[in-house]
Coordinates of C-alpha atoms in Angstrom, one line a residue:
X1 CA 0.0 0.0 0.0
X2 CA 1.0 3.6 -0.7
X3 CA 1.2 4.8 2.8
X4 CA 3.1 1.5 4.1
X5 CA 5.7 2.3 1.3
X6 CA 6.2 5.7 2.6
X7 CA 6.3 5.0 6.1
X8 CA 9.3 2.1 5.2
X9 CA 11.3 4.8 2.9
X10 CA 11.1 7.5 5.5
X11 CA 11.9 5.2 8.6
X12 CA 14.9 3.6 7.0
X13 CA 16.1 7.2 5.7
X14 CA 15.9 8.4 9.7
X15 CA 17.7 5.5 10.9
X16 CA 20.4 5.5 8.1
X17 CA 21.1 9.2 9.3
X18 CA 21.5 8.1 13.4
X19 CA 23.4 5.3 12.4
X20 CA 26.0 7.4 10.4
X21 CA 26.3 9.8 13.1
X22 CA 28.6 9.1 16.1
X23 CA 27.5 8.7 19.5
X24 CA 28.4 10.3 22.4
X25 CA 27.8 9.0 26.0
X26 CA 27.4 11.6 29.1
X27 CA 30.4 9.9 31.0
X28 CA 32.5 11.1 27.5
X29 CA 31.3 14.4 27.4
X30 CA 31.7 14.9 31.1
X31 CA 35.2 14.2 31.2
X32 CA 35.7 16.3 28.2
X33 CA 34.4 19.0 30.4
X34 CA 36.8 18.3 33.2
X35 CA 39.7 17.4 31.5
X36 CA 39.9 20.9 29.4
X37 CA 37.3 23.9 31.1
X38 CA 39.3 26.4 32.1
X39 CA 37.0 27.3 34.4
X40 CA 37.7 24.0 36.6
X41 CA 41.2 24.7 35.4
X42 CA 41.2 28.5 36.7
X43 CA 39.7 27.1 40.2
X44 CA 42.6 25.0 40.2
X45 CA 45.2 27.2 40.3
X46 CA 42.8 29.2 42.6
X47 CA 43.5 26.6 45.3
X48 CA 47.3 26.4 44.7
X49 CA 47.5 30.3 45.6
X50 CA 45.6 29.6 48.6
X51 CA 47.9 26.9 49.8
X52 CA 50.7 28.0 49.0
X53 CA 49.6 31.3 51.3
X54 CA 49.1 29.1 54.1
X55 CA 52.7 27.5 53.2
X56 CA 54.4 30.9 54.0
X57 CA 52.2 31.7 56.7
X58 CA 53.1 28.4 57.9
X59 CA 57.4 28.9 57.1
X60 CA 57.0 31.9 59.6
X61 CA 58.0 29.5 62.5
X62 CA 61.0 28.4 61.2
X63 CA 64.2 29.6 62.3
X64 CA 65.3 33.0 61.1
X65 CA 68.9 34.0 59.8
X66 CA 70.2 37.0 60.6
X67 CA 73.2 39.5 61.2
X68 CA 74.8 43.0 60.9
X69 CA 77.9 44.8 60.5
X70 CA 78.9 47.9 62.1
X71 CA 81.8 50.5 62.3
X72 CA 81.4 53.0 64.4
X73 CA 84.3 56.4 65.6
X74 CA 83.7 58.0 68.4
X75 CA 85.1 61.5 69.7
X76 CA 87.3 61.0 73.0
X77 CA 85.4 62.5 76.0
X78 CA 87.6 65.6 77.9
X79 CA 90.9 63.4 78.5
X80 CA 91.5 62.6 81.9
X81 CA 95.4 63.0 82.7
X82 CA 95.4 59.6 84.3
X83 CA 93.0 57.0 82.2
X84 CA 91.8 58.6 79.0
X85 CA 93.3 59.2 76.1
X86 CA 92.7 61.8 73.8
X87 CA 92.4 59.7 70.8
X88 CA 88.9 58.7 69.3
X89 CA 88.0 55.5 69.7
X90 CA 87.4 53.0 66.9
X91 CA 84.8 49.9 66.9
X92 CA 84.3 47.2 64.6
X93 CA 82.3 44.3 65.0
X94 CA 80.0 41.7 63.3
X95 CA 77.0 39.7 64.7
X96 CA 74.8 37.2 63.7
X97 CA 71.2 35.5 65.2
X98 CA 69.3 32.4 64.8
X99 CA 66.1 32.9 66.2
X100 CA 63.3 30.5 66.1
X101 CA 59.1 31.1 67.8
X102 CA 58.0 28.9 69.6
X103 CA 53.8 28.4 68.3
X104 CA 53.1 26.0 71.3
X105 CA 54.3 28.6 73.9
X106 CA 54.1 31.6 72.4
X107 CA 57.7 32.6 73.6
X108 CA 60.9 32.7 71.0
X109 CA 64.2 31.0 71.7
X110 CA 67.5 33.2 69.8
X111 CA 71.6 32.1 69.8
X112 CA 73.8 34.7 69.2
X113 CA 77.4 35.1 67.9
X114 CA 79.1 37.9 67.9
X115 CA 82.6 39.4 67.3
X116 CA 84.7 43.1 67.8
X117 CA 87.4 44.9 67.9
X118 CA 87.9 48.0 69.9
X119 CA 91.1 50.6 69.0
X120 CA 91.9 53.5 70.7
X121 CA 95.7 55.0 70.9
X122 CA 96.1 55.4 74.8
X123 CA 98.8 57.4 76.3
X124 CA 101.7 55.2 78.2
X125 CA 102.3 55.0 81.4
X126 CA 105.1 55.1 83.3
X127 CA 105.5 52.1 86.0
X128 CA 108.8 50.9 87.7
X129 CA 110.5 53.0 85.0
X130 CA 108.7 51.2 81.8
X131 CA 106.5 52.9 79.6
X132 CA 103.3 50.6 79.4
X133 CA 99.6 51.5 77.5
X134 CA 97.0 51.9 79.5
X135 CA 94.9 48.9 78.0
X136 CA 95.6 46.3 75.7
X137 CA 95.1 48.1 72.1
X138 CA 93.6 46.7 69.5
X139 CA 91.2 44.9 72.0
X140 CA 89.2 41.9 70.9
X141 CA 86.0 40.4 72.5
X142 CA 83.9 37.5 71.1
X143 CA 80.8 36.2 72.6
X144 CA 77.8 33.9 72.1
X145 CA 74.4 34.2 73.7
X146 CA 71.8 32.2 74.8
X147 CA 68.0 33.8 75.2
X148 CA 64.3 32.4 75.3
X149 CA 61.5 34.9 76.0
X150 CA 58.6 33.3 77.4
X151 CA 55.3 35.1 77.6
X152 CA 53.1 35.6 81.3
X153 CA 49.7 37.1 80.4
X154 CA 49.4 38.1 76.7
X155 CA 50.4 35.0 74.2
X156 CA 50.7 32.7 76.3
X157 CA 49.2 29.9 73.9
X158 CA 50.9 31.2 70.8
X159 CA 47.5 32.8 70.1
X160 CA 48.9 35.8 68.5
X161 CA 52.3 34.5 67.1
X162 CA 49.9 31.2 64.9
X163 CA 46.8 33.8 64.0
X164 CA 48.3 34.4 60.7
X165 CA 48.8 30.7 59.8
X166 CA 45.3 29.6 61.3
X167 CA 43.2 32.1 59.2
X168 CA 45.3 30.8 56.4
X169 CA 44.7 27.4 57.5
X170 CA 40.7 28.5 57.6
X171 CA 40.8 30.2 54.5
X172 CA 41.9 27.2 52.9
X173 CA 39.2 25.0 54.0
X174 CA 36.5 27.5 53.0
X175 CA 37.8 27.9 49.7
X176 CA 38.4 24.4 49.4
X177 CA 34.8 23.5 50.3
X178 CA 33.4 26.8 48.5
X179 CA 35.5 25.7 45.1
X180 CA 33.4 21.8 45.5
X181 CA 30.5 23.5 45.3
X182 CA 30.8 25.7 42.8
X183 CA 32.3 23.0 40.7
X184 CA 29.2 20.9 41.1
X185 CA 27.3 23.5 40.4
X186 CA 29.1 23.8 37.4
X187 CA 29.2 20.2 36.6
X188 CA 25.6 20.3 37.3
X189 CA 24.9 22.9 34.5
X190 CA 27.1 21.1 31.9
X191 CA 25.1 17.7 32.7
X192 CA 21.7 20.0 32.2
X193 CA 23.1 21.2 29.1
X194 CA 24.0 17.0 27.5
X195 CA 20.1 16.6 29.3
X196 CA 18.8 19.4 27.2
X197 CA 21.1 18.2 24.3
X198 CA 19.5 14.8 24.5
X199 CA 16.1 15.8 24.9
X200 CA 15.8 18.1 21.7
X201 CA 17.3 14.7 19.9
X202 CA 14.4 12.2 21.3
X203 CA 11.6 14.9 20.7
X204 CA 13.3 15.7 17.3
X205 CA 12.8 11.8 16.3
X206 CA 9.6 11.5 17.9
X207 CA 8.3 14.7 15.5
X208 CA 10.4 13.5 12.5
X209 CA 8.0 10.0 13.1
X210 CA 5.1 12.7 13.1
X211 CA 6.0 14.5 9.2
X212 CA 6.4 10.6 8.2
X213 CA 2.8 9.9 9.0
X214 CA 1.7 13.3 7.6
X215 CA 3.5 12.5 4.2
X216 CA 2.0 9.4 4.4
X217 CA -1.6 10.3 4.7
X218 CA -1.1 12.9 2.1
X219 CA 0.4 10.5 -0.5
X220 CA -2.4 8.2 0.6
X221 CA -5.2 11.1 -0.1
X222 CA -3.4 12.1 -3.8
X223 CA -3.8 8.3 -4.6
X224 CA -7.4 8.2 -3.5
X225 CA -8.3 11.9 -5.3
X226 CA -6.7 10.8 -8.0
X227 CA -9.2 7.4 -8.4
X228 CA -11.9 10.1 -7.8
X229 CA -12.7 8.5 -4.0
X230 CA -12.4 11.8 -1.7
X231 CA -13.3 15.7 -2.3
X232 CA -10.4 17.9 -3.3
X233 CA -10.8 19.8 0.4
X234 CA -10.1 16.4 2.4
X235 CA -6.8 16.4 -0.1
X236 CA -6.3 20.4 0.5
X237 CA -6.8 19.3 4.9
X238 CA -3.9 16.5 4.8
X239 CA -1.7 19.1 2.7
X240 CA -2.4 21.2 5.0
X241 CA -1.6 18.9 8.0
X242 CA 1.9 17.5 6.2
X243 CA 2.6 21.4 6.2
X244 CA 1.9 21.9 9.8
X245 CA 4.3 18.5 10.6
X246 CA 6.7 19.9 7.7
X247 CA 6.9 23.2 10.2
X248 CA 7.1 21.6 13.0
X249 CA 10.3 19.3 12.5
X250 CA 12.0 22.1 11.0
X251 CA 11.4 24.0 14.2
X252 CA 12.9 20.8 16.2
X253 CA 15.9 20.5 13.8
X254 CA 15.9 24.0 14.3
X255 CA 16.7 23.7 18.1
X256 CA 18.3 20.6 17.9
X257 CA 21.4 22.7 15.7
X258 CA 21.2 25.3 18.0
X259 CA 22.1 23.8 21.1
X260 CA 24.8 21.8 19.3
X261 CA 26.3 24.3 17.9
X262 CA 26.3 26.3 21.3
X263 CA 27.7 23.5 22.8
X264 CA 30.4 22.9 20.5
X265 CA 31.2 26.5 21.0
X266 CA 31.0 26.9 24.0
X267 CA 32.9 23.9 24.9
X268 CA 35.4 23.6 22.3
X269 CA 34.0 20.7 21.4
X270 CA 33.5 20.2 17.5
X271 CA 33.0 16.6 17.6
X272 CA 29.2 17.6 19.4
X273 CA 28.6 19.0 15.7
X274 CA 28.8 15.9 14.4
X275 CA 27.6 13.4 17.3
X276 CA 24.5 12.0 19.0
X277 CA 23.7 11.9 22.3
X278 CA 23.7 8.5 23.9
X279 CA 21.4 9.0 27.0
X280 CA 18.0 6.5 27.5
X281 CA 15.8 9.1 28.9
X282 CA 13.4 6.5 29.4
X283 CA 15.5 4.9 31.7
X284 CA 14.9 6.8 34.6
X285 CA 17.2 6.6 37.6
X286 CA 16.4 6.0 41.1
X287 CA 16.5 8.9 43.5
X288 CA 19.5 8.2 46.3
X289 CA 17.3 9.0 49.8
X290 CA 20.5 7.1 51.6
X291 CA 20.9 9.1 54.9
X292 CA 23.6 12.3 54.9
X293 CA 26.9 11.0 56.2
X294 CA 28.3 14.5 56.2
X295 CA 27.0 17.9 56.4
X296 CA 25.6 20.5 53.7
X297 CA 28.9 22.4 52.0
X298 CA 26.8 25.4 51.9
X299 CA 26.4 25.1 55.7
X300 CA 30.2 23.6 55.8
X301 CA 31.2 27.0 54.0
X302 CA 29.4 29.1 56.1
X303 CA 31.0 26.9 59.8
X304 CA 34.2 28.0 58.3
X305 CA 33.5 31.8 58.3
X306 CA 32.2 31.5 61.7
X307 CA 35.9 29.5 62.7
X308 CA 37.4 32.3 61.1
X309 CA 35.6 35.0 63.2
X310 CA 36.1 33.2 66.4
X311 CA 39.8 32.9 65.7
X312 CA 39.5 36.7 65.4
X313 CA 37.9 37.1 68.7
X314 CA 40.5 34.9 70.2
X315 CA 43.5 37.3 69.3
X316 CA 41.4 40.2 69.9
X317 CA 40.6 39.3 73.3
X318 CA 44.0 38.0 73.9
X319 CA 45.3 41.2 72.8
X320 CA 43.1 43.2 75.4
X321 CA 45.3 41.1 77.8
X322 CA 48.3 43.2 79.5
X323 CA 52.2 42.4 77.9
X324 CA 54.1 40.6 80.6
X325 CA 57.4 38.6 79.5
X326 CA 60.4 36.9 81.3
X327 CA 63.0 37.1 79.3
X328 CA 66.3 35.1 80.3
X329 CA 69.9 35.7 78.7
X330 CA 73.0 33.9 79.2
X331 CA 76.3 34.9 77.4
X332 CA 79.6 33.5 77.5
X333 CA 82.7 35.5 76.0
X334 CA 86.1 36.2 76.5
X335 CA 88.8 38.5 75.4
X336 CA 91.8 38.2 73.2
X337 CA 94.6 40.5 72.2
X338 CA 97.8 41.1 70.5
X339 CA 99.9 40.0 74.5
X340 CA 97.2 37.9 75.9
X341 CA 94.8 35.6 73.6
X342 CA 92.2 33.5 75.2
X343 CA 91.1 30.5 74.0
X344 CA 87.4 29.4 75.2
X345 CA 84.6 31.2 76.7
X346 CA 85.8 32.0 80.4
X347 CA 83.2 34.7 81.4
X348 CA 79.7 34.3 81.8
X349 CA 77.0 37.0 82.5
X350 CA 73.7 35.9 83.1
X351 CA 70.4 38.4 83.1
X352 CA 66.6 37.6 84.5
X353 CA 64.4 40.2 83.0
X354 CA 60.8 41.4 83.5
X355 CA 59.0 43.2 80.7
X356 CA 55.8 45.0 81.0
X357 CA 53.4 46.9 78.8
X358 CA 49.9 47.9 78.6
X359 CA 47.8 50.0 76.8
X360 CA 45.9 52.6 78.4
X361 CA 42.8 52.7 76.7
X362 CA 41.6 49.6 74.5
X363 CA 38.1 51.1 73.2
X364 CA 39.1 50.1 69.5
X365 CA 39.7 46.8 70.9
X366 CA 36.2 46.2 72.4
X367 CA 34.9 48.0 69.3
X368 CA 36.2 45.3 67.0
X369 CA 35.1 42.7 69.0
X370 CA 30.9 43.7 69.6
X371 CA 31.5 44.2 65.6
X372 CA 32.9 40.4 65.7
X373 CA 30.3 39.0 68.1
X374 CA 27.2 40.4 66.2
X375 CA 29.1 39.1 62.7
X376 CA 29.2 35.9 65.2
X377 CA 25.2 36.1 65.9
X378 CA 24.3 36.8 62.0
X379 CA 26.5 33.9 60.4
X380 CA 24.9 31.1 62.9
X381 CA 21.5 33.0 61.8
X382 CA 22.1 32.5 58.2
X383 CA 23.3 28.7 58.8
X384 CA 20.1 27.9 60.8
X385 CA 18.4 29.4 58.0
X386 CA 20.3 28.0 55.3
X387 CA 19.5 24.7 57.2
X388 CA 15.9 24.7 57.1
X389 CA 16.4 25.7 53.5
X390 CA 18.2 22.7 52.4
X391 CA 15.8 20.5 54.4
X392 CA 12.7 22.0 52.3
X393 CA 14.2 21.7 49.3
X394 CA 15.7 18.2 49.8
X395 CA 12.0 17.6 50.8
X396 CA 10.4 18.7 47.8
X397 CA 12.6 17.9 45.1
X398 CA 12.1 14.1 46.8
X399 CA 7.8 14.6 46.9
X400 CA 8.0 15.9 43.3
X401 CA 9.9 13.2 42.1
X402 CA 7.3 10.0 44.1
X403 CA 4.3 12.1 42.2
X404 CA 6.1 12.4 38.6
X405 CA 6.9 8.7 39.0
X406 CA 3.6 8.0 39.5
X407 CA 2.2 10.7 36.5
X408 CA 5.1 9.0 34.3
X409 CA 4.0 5.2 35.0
X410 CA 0.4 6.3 33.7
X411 CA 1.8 8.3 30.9
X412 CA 3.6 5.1 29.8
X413 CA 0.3 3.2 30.2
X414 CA -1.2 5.6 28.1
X415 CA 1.4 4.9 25.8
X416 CA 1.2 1.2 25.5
X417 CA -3.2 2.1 25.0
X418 CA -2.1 4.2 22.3
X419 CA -0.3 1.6 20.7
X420 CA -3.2 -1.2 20.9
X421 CA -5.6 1.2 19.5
X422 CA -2.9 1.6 16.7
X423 CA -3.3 -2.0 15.9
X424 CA -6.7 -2.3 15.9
X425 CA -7.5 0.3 13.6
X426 CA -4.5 -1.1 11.2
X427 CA -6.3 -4.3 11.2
X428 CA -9.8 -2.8 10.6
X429 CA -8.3 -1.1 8.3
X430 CA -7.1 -4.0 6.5
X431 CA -10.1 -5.9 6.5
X432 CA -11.8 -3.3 4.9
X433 CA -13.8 -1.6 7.5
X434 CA -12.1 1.6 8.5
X435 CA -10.5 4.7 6.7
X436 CA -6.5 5.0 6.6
X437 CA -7.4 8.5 7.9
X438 CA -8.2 6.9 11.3
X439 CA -5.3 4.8 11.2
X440 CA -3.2 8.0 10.9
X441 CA -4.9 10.2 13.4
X442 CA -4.6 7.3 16.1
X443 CA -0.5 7.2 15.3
X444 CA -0.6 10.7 15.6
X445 CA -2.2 10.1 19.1
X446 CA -0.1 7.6 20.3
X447 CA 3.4 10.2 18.9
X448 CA 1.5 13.1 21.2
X449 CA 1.6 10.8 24.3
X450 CA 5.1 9.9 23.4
X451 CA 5.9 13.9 23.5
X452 CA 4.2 13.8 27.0
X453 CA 6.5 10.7 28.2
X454 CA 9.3 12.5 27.0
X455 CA 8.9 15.6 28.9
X456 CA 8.4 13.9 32.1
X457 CA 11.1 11.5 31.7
X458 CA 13.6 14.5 31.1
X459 CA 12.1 16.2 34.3
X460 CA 12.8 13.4 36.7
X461 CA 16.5 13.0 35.0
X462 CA 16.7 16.9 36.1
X463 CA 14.9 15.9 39.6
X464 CA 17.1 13.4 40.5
X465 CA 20.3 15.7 39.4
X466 CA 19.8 18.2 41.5
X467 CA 19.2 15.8 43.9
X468 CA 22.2 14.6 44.0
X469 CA 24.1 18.1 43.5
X470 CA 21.5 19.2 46.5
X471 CA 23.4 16.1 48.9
X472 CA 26.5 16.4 47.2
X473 CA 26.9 13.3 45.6
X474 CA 26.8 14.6 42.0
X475 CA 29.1 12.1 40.2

């Protein structure tokens, strides 16, 4: 029959065309995406800065290197007849520290070496009949030192000397957490955009199914005007539904093109030009109601910003503390010149020292930290909220998904109804006893229902999605 042969010609022409054309499969296409966006890639390198921040933060309790030179000339005082000299006196020397903070205590440990040399032309002095200077000239004097400063009041922790390296520390973990969820929601919009990719294909097929049936009732009407068996408007009525169909799938092509090519561009992905999407829609996929085993990241980003103030209000109020160190030196040296040179460390001076300090007025202080503690109030205010947000939404995308589950198992029912009615009116139509127009129109039913099952089954694929990027366990 005429129609039957145009329905064959059509359908093998459709499925030459997806046949020829290369598939692609969401697990592909995603790991395009992660292998070459820069905007995973820029997020990267985000993370690297951040660490490596922390690292330096973190090199600031190592032991520090370091030294001076000096030369200095000094005028004589008024000379004294008996034990200055009128010359000026001339000092060299050259010193160097190791010094090294101590996080856990909060005090600082330092070595010290140091070495001079002191000349000043003295006038001699006459003893038992000898001329003899009145000090040894040049005069040298080396000496190494031994001090750890240990805080009392303020610091006593290491609060203040670790702040930088703990709010670098925190600032890693809330961009860490911040960059996952920005990545899955990134990752989410890319999977949307294969979903969207793959549902312009199906409804593309499903319309191209439609124009076939539409050529095929018109061929089927030409045949019958021809042979003088229908009026020339029922002909003009299936032209002018093969028109409609012939719109319509050009409209679907239309989109279909579209979103490839804005893909591809987007993307950098050519090969999308030329490729299918290989995605059952149909198949839909269970929704994973396994209990949490870890908190929101929205609410995890939002902890860290409130570890980040508190660490603030620690230093503050350990800075509103008053300044009170022990500081304890030990220094062994000796002295060498041209008649008398001294090989080890003889002399040792030891020193106990108090320090104090305190500000008189600490208003900015207590200023800084009301502005802390009400920063404090609003960030556990926004998680609570945030909280019941989640909750709500977890809720509802979870009681949309049980009713379209239900509204797609009756859409598919309707489907397979569709389908029986199909072959009943073929085989009435066979035997004689019903028009090939109602065999059409009841194909046409069953493609509309298919439309319908279509845009449910991509809804639930985007339910269960965000879903998953909601808990996320986006893959």
């Amino acid at each position: 029959m005429v129609y039957q042969s145009y329905l064959w010609i059509l359908g093998f022409s459709v499925i030459s065309l997806a046949c020829f054309a290369e598939s692609l499969s969401l697990d592909t296409y995603l790991k395009y995406v992660d292998a070459t966006s820069p905007y995973l890639q820029r997020s990267h390198y985000l993370m690297a800065q951040y660490d490596a921040k922390a690292e330096s933060a973190r090199r600031k309790q190592a032991w520090l290197l370091s030294g001076d030179a000096h030369w200095t000339r000094e005028s004589p005082s008024p000379a004294n007849r008996l034990f200055e000299s009128p010359s000026p006196r001339t000092q060299t020397g050259i010193s160097t520290q190791l010094s090294k903070p101590i996080w856990a205590t909060g005090g600082q440990v330092s070595v010290t070496h140091s070495l001079h040399k002191f000349e000043q032309k003295s006038s001699p002095l006459s003893l038992l009949g000898s001329q003899q200077s009145m000090q040894p000239n040049p005069l040298y004097r080396r000496s190494f030192g031994l001090s750890y400063r240990h805080p009392l009041m303020q610091n006593t922790t290491g609060t203040q000397s670790k702040l930088d390296y703990e709010l670098a520390k925190s600032t890693i973990k809330y961009h860490r957490i911040l960059r996952a969820e920005t990545d899955e929601s990134f990752r989410l919009n890319q999977y949307n955009n294969y979903l969207i990719w793959a549902h312009y294909y199906a409804k593309a097929l499903i319309i191209n199914d439609r124009l076939m049936l539409a050529t095929a009732l018109y061929a089927d009407n030409q045949a019958k005007y021809s042979n003088n068996l229908i009026e020339g408007l029922e002909l003009l009525q299936s032209k002018h539904y093969l028109n409609q169909q012939k719109m319509g799938n050009s409209q679907a092509k239309l989109m279909l093109k579209s979103h490839q090519s804005q893909l591809a561009s987007a993307l950098n992905y050519p090969a999308i030009l030329t490729s299918t999407p290989n995605l059952n829609l149909y198949k839909i996929p269970n929704l994973n109601t396994a209990p949490m085993t870890h908190s929101w990241r929205v609410i995890e980003t939002l902890v860290a910003q409130k570890n980040t103030n508190q660490l603030l209000q620690n230093a503050l109020s350990d800075q509103q503390k008053p300044k009170l160190d022990i500081v304890i030196n030990a220094d062994w040296h000796d002295r060498l010149n041209a008649q008398n040179r001294v090989s080890d460390y003889g002399l040792m001076d030891k020193q106990v020292m108090l320090e104090f300090s305190t500000p008189l007025g600490r208003q900015s202080i207590r200023a800084e930290l009301d502005a802390l503690s009400h920063e404090a109030h609003g960030i556990q205010q926004t998680i609570n909220h945030e909280l019941n947000q989640q909750i709500a939404h977890k809720n509802q995308l979870e009681s949309d998904y049980q009713r379209l589950r239900m509204h797609y198992n009756l859409q598919t029912t309707a489907v397979d109804l569709h389908r029986q009615m199909v072959n009943e009116e073929q085989r009435l139509y066979e035997q004689g006893r019903r028009s090939l127009t109602f065999v059409l129109q009841s194909q046409d039913a069953e493609h509309v229902a298919k439309l319908a099952v279509l845009e449910t089954a991509v809804h639930l694929h985007r339910i269960v999605a965000e879903h998953n990027a909601l808990l996320d366990r986006l893959p």
